[in-house]
Short mmCIF file of C-alpha atoms and ligand atoms in Angstrom, two decimals:
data_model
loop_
_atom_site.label_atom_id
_atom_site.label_comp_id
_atom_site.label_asym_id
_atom_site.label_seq_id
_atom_site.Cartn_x
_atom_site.Cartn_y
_atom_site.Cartn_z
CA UNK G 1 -19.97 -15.74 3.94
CA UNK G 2 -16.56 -16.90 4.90
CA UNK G 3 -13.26 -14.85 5.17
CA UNK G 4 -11.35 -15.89 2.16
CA UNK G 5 -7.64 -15.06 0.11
CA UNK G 6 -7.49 -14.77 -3.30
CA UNK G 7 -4.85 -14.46 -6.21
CA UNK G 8 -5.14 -11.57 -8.41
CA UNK G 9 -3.08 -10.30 -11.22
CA UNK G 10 -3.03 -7.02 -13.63
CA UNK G 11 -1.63 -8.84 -16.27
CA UNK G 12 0.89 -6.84 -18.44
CA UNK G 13 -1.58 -5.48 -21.18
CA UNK G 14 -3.31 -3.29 -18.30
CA UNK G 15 -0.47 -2.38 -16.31
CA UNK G 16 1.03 -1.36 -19.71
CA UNK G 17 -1.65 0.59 -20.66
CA UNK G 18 -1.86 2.71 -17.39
CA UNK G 19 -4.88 0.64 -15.84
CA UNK G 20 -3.19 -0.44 -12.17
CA UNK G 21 -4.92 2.42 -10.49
CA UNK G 22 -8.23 2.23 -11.69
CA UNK G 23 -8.10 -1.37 -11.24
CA UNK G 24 -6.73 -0.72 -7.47
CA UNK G 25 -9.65 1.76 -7.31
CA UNK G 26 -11.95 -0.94 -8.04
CA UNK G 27 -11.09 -3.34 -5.49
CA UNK G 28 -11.37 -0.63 -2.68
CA UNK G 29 -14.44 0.54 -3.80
CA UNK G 30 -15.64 -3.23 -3.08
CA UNK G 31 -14.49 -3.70 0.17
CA UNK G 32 -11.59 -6.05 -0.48
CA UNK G 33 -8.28 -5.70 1.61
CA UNK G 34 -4.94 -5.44 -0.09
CA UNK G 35 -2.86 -7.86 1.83
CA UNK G 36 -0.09 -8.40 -0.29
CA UNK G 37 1.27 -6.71 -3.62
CA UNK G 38 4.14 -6.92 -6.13
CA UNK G 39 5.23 -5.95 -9.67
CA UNK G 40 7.49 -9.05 -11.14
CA UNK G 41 8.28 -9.87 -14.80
CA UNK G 42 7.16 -13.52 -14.93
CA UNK G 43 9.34 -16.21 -16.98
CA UNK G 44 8.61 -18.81 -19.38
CA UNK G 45 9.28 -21.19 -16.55
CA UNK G 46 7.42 -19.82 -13.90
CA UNK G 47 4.56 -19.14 -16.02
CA UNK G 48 4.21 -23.16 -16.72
CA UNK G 49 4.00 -23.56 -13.00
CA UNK G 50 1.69 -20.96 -12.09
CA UNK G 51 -0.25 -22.19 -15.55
CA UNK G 52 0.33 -26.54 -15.04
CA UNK G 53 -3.65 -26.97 -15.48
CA UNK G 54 -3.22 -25.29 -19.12
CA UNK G 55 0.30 -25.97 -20.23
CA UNK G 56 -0.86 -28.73 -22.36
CA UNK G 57 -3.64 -26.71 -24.72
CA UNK G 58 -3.48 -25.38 -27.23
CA UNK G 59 -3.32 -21.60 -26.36
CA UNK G 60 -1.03 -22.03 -23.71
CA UNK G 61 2.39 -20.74 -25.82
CA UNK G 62 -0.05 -17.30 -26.68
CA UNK G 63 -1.06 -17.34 -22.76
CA UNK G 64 3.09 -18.08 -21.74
CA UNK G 65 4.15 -15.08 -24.75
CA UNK G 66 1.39 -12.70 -23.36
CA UNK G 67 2.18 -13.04 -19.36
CA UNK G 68 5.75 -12.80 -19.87
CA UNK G 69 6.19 -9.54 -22.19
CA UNK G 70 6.23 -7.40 -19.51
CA UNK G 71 5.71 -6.82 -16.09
CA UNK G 72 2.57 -7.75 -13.88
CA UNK G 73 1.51 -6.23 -10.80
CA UNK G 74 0.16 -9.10 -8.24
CA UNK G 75 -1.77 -9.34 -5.53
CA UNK G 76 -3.38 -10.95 -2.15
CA UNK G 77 -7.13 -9.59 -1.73
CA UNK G 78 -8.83 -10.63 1.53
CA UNK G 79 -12.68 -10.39 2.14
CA UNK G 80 -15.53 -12.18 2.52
CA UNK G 81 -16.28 -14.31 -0.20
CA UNK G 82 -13.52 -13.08 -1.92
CA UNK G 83 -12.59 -15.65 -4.41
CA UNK G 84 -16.00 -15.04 -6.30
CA UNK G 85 -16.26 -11.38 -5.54
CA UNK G 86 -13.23 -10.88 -7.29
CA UNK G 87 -14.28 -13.24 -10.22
CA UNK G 88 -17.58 -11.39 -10.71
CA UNK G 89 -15.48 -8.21 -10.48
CA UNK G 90 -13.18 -9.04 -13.22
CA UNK G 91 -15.97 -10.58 -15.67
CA UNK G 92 -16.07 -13.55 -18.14
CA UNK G 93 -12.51 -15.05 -19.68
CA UNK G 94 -13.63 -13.34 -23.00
CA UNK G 95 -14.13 -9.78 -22.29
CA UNK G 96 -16.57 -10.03 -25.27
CA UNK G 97 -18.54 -11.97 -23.15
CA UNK G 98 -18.14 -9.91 -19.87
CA UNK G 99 -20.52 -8.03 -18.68
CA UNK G 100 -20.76 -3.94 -18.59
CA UNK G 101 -18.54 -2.27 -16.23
CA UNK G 102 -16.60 -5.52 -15.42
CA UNK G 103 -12.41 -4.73 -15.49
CA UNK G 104 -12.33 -7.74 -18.74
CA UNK G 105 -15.34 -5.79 -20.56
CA UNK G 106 -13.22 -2.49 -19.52
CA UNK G 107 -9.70 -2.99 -20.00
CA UNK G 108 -9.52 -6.60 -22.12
CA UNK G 109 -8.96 -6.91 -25.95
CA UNK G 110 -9.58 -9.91 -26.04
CA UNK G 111 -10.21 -13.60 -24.59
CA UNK G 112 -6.08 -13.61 -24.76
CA UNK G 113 -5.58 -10.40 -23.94
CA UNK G 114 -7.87 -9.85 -20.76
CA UNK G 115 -6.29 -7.31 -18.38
CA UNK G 116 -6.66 -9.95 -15.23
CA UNK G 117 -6.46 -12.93 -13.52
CA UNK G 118 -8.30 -14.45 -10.34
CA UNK G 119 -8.47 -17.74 -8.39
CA UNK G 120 -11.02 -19.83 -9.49
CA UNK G 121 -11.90 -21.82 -6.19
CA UNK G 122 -10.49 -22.02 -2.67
CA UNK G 123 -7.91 -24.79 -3.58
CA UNK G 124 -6.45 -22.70 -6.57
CA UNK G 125 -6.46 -19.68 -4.46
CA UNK G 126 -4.05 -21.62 -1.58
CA UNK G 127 -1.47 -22.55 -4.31
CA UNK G 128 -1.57 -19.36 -6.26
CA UNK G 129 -0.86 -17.66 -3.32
CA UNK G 130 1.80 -19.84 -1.83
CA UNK G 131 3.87 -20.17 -5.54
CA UNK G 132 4.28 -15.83 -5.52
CA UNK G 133 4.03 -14.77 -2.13
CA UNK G 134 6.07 -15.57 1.10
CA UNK G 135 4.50 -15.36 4.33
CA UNK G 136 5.97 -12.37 5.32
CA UNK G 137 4.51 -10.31 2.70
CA UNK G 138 0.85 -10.85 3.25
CA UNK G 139 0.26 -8.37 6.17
P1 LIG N 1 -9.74 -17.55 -16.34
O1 LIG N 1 -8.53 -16.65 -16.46
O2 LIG N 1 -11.01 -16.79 -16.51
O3 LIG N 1 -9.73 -18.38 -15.08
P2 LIG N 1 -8.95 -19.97 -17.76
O4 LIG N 1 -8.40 -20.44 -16.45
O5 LIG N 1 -9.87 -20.88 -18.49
O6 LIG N 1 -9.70 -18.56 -17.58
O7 LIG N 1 -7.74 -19.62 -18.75
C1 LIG N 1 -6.59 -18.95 -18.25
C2 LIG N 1 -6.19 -17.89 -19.23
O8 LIG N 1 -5.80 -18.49 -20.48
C3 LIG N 1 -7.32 -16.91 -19.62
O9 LIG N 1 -7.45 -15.85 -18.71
C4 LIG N 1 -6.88 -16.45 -20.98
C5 LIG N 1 -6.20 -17.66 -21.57
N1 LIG N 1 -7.12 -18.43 -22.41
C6 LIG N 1 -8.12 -19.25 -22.00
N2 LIG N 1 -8.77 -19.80 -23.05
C7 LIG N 1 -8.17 -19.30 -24.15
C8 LIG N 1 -8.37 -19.46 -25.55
N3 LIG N 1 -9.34 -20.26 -26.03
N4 LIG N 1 -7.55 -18.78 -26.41
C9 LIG N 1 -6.57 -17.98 -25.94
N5 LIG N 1 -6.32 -17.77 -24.63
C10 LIG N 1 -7.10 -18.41 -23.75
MG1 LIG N 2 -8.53 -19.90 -14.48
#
């Protein structure tokens, strides 16, 4: 498998309810690097460009008001095959759907509300990385 980057997010329903360690916890215990992490309060506008694929659906405003009422904690994970590694990690978009001991079936309410976000595929994973983090903070 290849050495790969990926975008992740504890979007601000988990890191309000006290989940950024455990979900920290889980991506050591996989083998996953840390190589870059912040906590930032997103804005409406920065949200649309992180979000472009989606801005024009209809759950977008509910996705823009969730990811901007408080802060998330972000990060660069490194590892091989890390884009789906950290997809299966995190579970399905609708936590009801996600499977036991995923972080969504743990720590998401709902297919709004669901505690975390990951790159889909490689090309997704370049530009979410490049629109949060410089250079200089991926170690
Ligand atoms: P994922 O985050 O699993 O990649 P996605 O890219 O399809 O899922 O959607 C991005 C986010 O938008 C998702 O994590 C939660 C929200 N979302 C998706 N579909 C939704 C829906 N039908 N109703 C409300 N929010 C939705
Ligand atoms: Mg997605």
């Amino acid at each position: 498998m290849a050495l790969e980057r990926t975008f992740a997010i504890v979007k601000p329903d988990a890191v309000k309810d006290g989940h950024v360690g455990e979900i920290i916890t889980a991506i050591e215990q996989s083998g996953m690097a840390i190589r870059g992490l912040k906590r930032v309060q997103l804005t409406p506008a920065i949200c649309k460009g992180f979000y472009h694929e989606h801005v024009s659906k209809g759950f977008y405003q509910e996705l823009e008001d969730f990811m901007t009422e408080g802060p998330v904690v972000m990060m660069c994970l490194e590892g091989d095959g890390a884009i789906l590694k950290w997809r299966d990690l995190m579970g399905a978009t609708n936590p009801a759907n996600a499977e036991g001991g995923t972080l969504r079936k743990r720590f998401g309410a709902n297919i709004g509300r669901n505690a975390t976000h990951g790159s889909d595929k490689p090309e997704s994973a370049a530009f979410e990385l490049s629109y949060f983090f410089n250079a200089f903070e991926l170690g």
